[in-house]
């Protein structure tokens, strides 16, 4: 590792410039107008991987954006095979007027690079490409077999990734998947994410009279869909944050003693948390900490509501329809399809007379968790300690990466979630950034991880 570390220190500035080249490409997958730029980013990565020294570098066409694969399987069949997953597409930069610098012109400020995709996920993904390069350029044998899988549709739900994985099971067979698309708990607190919540995202429509009505003429005599919707949604949770949908908690996997101990070890400051959000009190289920509530317990939230008059001034209207979008974050072993059906049944059962309701299922994803004792997790912990000088802490994230569960089901492989960014990196928001210190530490941790796998 000494030779690799020396090489990485010598090439640090070049590696930054190569990352900036990738960040300059506005590979926005949510807007069809940027399709040429998405294709440009895919071609750029394909060519870069070939120059680095990866073999069998291929750009696979899909019904949407290309998927890139690359291989280097010379370590031998007795050595682990690591599949590295990342995505090269990014979120739109809107609202651009809130950026302090152009979103696709990388700008260094306070030791971080500011650009869309800096942390999510180009910067984190690029750490592994540079660590692999270090082995090749120093003449050091990679101690594991490496496969890469890079997609361009993560920000739009990866509609073509699962069919690709199912079709290419043999090509992508591996012992574990390495993903860097999560965050460390704090700047100098390396942490391994061992669990992700799942998701069930739904839309409700409540319909009443056949047209908007004058609230003075009809108010009090006709059921108001907006009133009804509010009353229905208010019944989903009780005043202690417990979800009332029958059967909702039936398959919730309880936190183990070991997991709750890991949560207590996290350096979480609830007072600072409240100050950061400008709130007076936290909220949630009794007998659970704030961190447990937002990452290890299921939740229900209204994401948007609309109906009736919303323009300037007043209009005394009783709306014909009212709508809401809601999300339910799920934990092991909840199934998003089952939860979606339970929600539909519940809404139907509480729809009051005088209105009709319908529920549309948008998308979902299954929760995922990895055993602390998996040797890939132990190797990751050893790598973090080697680079950061301290043992990593273990945490779950409240968000979802649906492909993690798909990797487990389709390839039979657990995912190692080695994040190098921070929750304060403003991903999906104006002024997204990634600390260059963590970019370089991420490269070294990645290289060390490959080396540590040979010890298990």
XYZ file of C-alpha atoms in Angstrom:
456
model
C 0.000 0.000 0.000
C 2.942 2.351 0.507
C 3.656 2.449 -3.211
C -0.019 3.015 -4.010
C -0.359 5.788 -1.417
C 2.727 7.535 -2.779
C 1.323 7.341 -6.307
C -2.031 8.760 -5.190
C -0.347 11.668 -3.407
C 1.729 12.448 -6.504
C -1.296 12.293 -8.823
C -3.783 14.089 -6.556
C -3.991 17.271 -8.641
C -4.437 15.344 -11.894
C -7.168 13.227 -10.339
C -9.026 16.375 -9.322
C -8.807 17.790 -12.829
C -10.125 14.526 -14.298
C -13.051 14.623 -11.902
C -13.747 18.222 -12.934
C -13.877 17.141 -16.594
C -16.653 14.704 -15.733
C -18.490 17.252 -13.590
C -18.586 19.723 -16.482
C -20.869 17.385 -18.448
C -24.524 18.221 -17.575
C -25.736 14.623 -17.650
C -29.260 15.418 -16.391
C -31.380 12.304 -16.838
C -34.697 13.874 -15.816
C -34.828 16.235 -18.828
C -34.909 14.689 -22.347
C -33.297 17.867 -23.700
C -30.048 16.771 -22.026
C -29.998 13.321 -23.624
C -26.914 14.204 -25.764
C -25.050 15.253 -22.613
C -25.974 12.008 -20.848
C -24.594 10.075 -23.825
C -21.484 12.257 -23.757
C -20.891 11.397 -20.090
C -21.310 7.684 -20.812
C -18.818 7.828 -23.681
C -16.421 9.870 -21.576
C -16.447 7.254 -18.810
C -16.115 4.357 -21.247
C -13.013 5.930 -22.796
C -11.577 6.835 -19.401
C -11.963 3.295 -18.071
C -10.175 1.934 -21.113
C -7.289 4.383 -20.579
C -7.074 3.437 -16.903
C -6.528 -0.180 -17.898
C -9.857 -1.896 -17.351
C -10.701 -4.729 -19.723
C -13.851 -5.620 -21.663
C -15.114 -2.047 -21.335
C -18.544 -1.963 -22.940
C -21.278 0.609 -23.405
C -24.617 -1.208 -23.466
C -27.582 0.465 -25.135
C -30.892 0.265 -23.270
C -34.377 1.606 -23.883
C -33.155 4.664 -21.985
C -29.593 5.700 -21.157
C -26.513 3.504 -21.616
C -25.091 1.193 -18.976
C -21.316 0.769 -18.802
C -19.563 -2.408 -17.698
C -15.862 -3.157 -17.326
C -13.864 -6.072 -15.953
C -10.513 -7.001 -14.454
C -10.725 -10.575 -13.243
C -7.113 -11.721 -12.986
C -6.849 -12.291 -9.234
C -8.091 -15.857 -9.573
C -11.220 -17.789 -8.760
C -10.168 -18.194 -5.122
C -10.256 -14.429 -4.615
C -13.383 -12.333 -4.014
C -15.120 -10.620 -6.907
C -16.281 -7.070 -6.177
C -18.906 -5.408 -8.369
C -18.621 -1.610 -8.130
C -21.881 0.215 -8.808
C -22.309 3.940 -9.418
C -24.276 6.373 -11.543
C -23.157 9.145 -13.853
C -26.489 10.952 -14.228
C -27.351 13.938 -12.056
C -30.310 15.952 -10.838
C -31.276 19.243 -12.532
C -29.520 22.259 -10.988
C -32.726 24.259 -10.483
C -33.098 26.815 -9.061
C -29.896 28.039 -10.680
C -30.178 31.548 -9.228
C -29.443 30.074 -5.784
C -26.058 28.715 -6.871
C -23.024 30.750 -5.835
C -21.150 29.499 -8.925
C -22.231 27.874 -12.212
C -23.495 24.346 -11.419
C -21.517 22.721 -14.227
C -18.316 24.699 -13.823
C -16.464 23.073 -10.910
C -15.392 25.724 -8.427
C -13.106 25.140 -5.450
C -14.075 26.942 -2.261
C -13.146 26.170 1.352
C -11.458 22.946 0.297
C -14.476 21.551 -1.563
C -15.477 21.343 -5.204
C -18.876 22.883 -5.901
C -20.760 21.405 -8.874
C -23.850 19.351 -9.625
C -22.910 15.679 -9.195
C -19.834 16.444 -7.075
C -21.038 14.189 -4.260
C -24.034 12.463 -5.880
C -22.555 10.443 -7.429
C -19.770 11.348 -9.820
C -17.246 12.294 -7.164
C -17.857 9.255 -4.979
C -18.014 6.883 -7.943
C -14.755 8.292 -9.308
C -12.880 7.384 -6.108
C -13.001 3.709 -7.065
C -11.884 4.303 -10.633
C -8.833 6.203 -9.358
C -8.004 3.561 -6.748
C -8.054 0.855 -9.425
C -5.831 3.037 -11.585
C -3.279 3.197 -8.747
C -2.872 -0.581 -8.770
C -2.414 -0.655 -12.535
C -0.009 2.283 -12.785
C 2.234 1.093 -9.953
C 2.444 -2.445 -11.297
C 0.674 -3.789 -8.197
C -1.546 -6.814 -8.674
C -5.166 -6.217 -7.733
C -5.852 -8.623 -4.848
C -9.492 -9.067 -5.905
C -11.443 -9.424 -9.117
C -13.148 -6.209 -10.141
C -16.292 -5.533 -12.164
C -17.821 -2.130 -12.780
C -21.472 -1.296 -13.444
C -22.236 2.372 -14.091
C -25.706 3.589 -15.053
C -27.255 6.824 -16.261
C -30.799 6.573 -14.892
C -30.487 6.440 -11.102
C -32.075 9.860 -10.680
C -35.185 8.706 -12.558
C -35.628 5.419 -10.719
C -33.302 3.142 -12.756
C -36.077 1.785 -14.999
C -33.679 -0.238 -17.172
C -31.154 -1.388 -14.596
C -32.967 -4.350 -13.054
C -33.850 -5.899 -16.444
C -30.191 -5.462 -17.423
C -28.954 -7.160 -14.248
C -31.397 -10.013 -14.712
C -30.280 -10.448 -18.327
C -26.555 -10.232 -17.450
C -26.487 -12.304 -14.263
C -23.489 -14.334 -15.349
C -21.532 -11.291 -16.496
C -22.219 -9.485 -13.208
C -21.872 -12.434 -10.805
C -19.944 -11.350 -7.723
C -19.340 -11.912 -4.032
C -20.360 -8.398 -3.007
C -21.371 -5.035 -4.430
C -19.453 -1.891 -3.493
C -21.483 1.333 -3.546
C -20.418 4.847 -2.591
C -23.641 6.849 -2.785
C -24.240 7.435 0.916
C -22.763 9.754 3.538
C -20.434 9.522 6.493
C -21.954 10.472 9.825
C -19.591 13.405 10.210
C -16.464 14.869 8.596
C -14.033 12.922 10.779
C -16.388 10.114 11.770
C -16.137 7.380 9.135
C -19.272 5.313 9.105
C -20.605 2.268 7.345
C -24.231 2.300 6.281
C -25.614 -1.157 6.928
C -29.285 -0.475 6.276
C -31.546 1.517 3.972
C -35.261 2.133 4.236
C -37.609 1.106 1.473
C -40.343 3.211 -0.072
C -43.987 3.099 -1.083
C -45.065 6.299 -2.865
C -48.776 6.865 -3.431
C -51.197 9.472 -4.765
C -54.751 9.913 -3.474
C -57.647 11.608 -5.242
C -60.900 12.397 -3.480
C -63.830 13.350 -5.716
C -67.120 14.909 -4.634
C -69.620 16.955 -6.687
C -69.385 17.066 -10.462
C -68.056 20.639 -10.437
C -66.672 23.280 -8.081
C -69.479 24.742 -5.972
C -70.173 28.081 -4.281
C -69.265 27.544 -0.628
C -72.016 29.899 0.523
C -74.738 28.131 -1.431
C -73.583 24.551 -0.807
C -71.246 24.731 2.187
C -72.529 22.626 5.064
C -74.819 20.603 2.838
C -72.338 18.830 0.562
C -69.242 16.872 1.570
C -66.152 18.908 0.703
C -63.433 16.704 -0.884
C -60.657 18.876 0.575
C -62.128 18.592 4.070
C -62.616 14.872 3.609
C -59.048 14.363 2.403
C -57.623 16.217 5.392
C -59.736 14.174 7.793
C -58.725 10.913 6.091
C -55.001 11.685 6.164
C -55.241 12.781 9.793
C -56.440 9.282 10.651
C -53.328 7.577 9.246
C -51.232 8.384 12.336
C -52.080 8.919 15.985
C -50.756 11.797 18.070
C -47.708 9.742 19.087
C -46.587 9.086 15.539
C -47.829 5.493 15.347
C -49.241 4.520 11.953
C -52.792 3.173 12.230
C -53.003 1.213 8.984
C -54.058 -2.326 9.974
C -51.208 -4.795 9.432
C -48.634 -2.061 8.768
C -46.228 -3.203 11.496
C -46.798 -6.940 11.145
C -43.468 -7.602 9.382
C -41.359 -4.845 10.899
C -38.066 -6.342 12.035
C -37.200 -5.098 15.501
C -33.848 -3.517 16.216
C -31.407 -5.886 17.870
C -29.538 -5.075 21.076
C -26.371 -4.735 18.997
C -28.034 -2.269 16.612
C -29.421 -0.076 19.392
C -25.982 -0.028 20.981
C -24.497 1.118 17.667
C -27.014 3.966 17.536
C -26.063 5.118 21.033
C -22.418 5.328 19.967
C -23.181 7.831 17.197
C -22.184 11.383 18.174
C -25.625 12.893 17.635
C -26.436 16.271 19.177
C -30.205 16.686 19.294
C -30.014 20.333 20.361
C -27.811 21.159 17.366
C -30.182 19.157 15.162
C -33.124 21.299 16.276
C -31.174 24.527 15.854
C -30.118 23.510 12.346
C -33.770 22.935 11.371
C -35.084 25.898 13.385
C -37.597 23.742 15.242
C -38.448 23.690 18.938
C -39.140 19.982 19.311
C -38.485 16.710 17.534
C -41.405 14.385 16.874
C -41.969 10.672 16.490
C -42.704 7.337 18.091
C -42.165 7.014 21.809
C -39.327 4.818 23.075
C -37.181 5.492 19.997
C -34.405 8.028 19.567
C -34.491 10.608 16.798
C -31.851 8.730 14.809
C -33.777 5.486 15.149
C -36.996 7.182 14.058
C -35.495 8.639 10.873
C -33.590 5.571 9.722
C -34.690 2.373 11.450
C -38.416 2.868 11.917
C -41.111 3.115 9.225
C -42.715 6.479 8.573
C -45.661 8.104 6.824
C -45.501 11.618 5.399
C -47.636 13.843 3.207
C -45.402 15.165 0.418
C -47.917 17.480 -1.214
C -51.608 18.455 -1.174
C -53.726 20.446 -3.582
C -57.314 21.216 -4.506
C -59.601 24.197 -4.915
C -58.668 27.826 -5.440
C -54.978 28.704 -4.962
C -54.458 31.938 -6.926
C -54.249 35.459 -5.507
C -57.173 36.851 -3.579
C -60.279 34.990 -2.434
C -62.704 32.702 -4.197
C -65.363 31.044 -2.061
C -65.283 27.650 -3.693
C -66.035 24.144 -2.579
C -63.656 22.086 -4.791
C -64.826 19.161 -6.848
C -61.566 17.261 -6.217
C -58.665 17.188 -3.770
C -55.367 15.322 -4.102
C -52.345 14.383 -2.052
C -49.059 12.570 -2.579
C -47.709 10.564 0.314
C -44.653 8.450 1.011
C -44.134 5.605 3.418
C -40.557 4.719 4.312
C -40.205 1.046 5.108
C -37.834 -1.110 7.133
C -36.879 -4.803 7.001
C -38.951 -6.970 6.380
C -41.732 -4.796 4.950
C -42.720 -5.345 1.319
C -43.635 -2.144 -0.571
C -46.269 -3.955 -2.635
C -47.977 -5.323 0.460
C -47.808 -1.951 2.197
C -49.250 -0.228 -0.872
C -52.210 -2.596 -0.828
C -52.737 -2.144 2.904
C -52.769 1.611 2.366
C -55.279 1.345 -0.489
C -57.562 -0.834 1.648
C -57.295 1.570 4.577
C -58.110 4.662 2.515
C -61.106 2.881 1.031
C -62.320 1.904 4.503
C -62.162 5.469 5.885
C -63.559 7.317 2.859
C -66.621 9.168 4.208
C -70.055 9.169 2.545
C -70.532 11.833 -0.111
C -67.118 11.446 -1.783
C -65.240 8.770 -3.673
C -61.532 8.031 -3.368
C -58.928 6.425 -5.590
C -55.298 5.589 -4.855
C -52.555 5.454 -7.454
C -49.297 3.638 -6.751
C -46.339 5.540 -8.174
C -43.174 3.605 -7.306
C -41.504 1.807 -4.475
C -38.388 0.077 -3.311
C -37.573 -2.608 -0.803
C -35.572 -1.948 2.356
C -32.141 -3.531 2.690
C -29.742 -4.438 5.471
C -26.368 -6.145 5.747
C -25.127 -8.315 8.599
C -22.401 -6.667 10.714
C -20.453 -9.921 10.563
C -20.256 -10.135 6.760
C -16.562 -10.224 5.861
C -17.010 -7.425 3.353
C -18.234 -5.160 6.159
C -15.270 -6.154 8.325
C -12.848 -5.393 5.477
C -14.504 -2.002 4.961
C -14.153 -1.223 8.681
C -10.468 -2.141 8.583
C -9.921 0.065 5.516
C -11.625 3.067 7.122
C -9.523 2.699 10.278
C -6.325 2.497 8.230
C -7.064 5.755 6.382
C -9.047 7.795 8.950
C -7.211 6.555 12.037
C -10.337 5.470 13.889
C -12.891 2.695 13.853
C -15.985 3.499 11.789
C -19.400 3.741 13.345
C -22.393 1.844 11.984
C -25.571 3.548 10.892
C -28.669 3.180 8.795
C -29.903 5.778 6.345
C -33.483 6.929 6.105
C -33.382 7.168 2.328
C -33.691 4.423 -0.246
C -31.438 2.833 -2.850
C -33.828 0.232 -4.321
C -31.124 -1.449 -6.403
C -29.434 -2.691 -3.193
C -32.313 -5.108 -2.569
C -32.356 -6.020 -6.272
C -28.658 -6.922 -6.156
C -29.356 -9.237 -3.247
C -32.325 -10.922 -4.897
C -30.887 -11.196 -8.425
C -27.167 -11.730 -7.805
C -27.317 -13.068 -4.246
C -24.800 -10.404 -3.235
C -24.794 -8.075 -0.243
C -23.846 -4.443 -0.782
C -21.087 -2.624 1.090
C -22.144 1.006 1.436
C -18.931 3.006 1.828
C -19.918 6.655 1.722
C -17.305 9.410 1.611
C -19.606 12.408 1.328
C -21.525 14.200 4.058
C -25.223 14.831 4.600
C -24.342 18.547 4.411
C -23.059 18.222 0.820
C -26.349 19.699 -0.490
C -27.034 16.874 -2.914
C -30.108 17.580 -5.087
C -29.889 21.206 -3.925
C -28.106 24.366 -5.032
C -24.386 24.505 -4.194
C -23.813 20.762 -4.084
C -20.228 20.099 -3.064
C -17.733 17.416 -2.107
C -14.697 18.001 0.114
C -11.545 17.321 -1.865
C -9.994 15.902 1.295
C -12.707 13.256 1.320
C -12.335 12.656 -2.410
C -8.696 11.725 -1.829
C -9.368 9.841 1.401
C -12.072 7.958 -0.449
C -9.612 6.858 -3.134
C -7.171 5.579 -0.513
C -9.930 3.861 1.465
C -11.142 2.127 -1.694
C -7.652 0.841 -2.500
C -7.146 -0.266 1.103
C -10.498 -2.060 1.078
C -9.452 -4.188 -1.890
C -6.254 -5.034 -0.050
C -8.039 -5.824 3.231
C -10.424 -8.288 1.566
C -7.515 -10.714 1.192
C -7.275 -10.916 5.015
C -10.712 -12.528 5.353
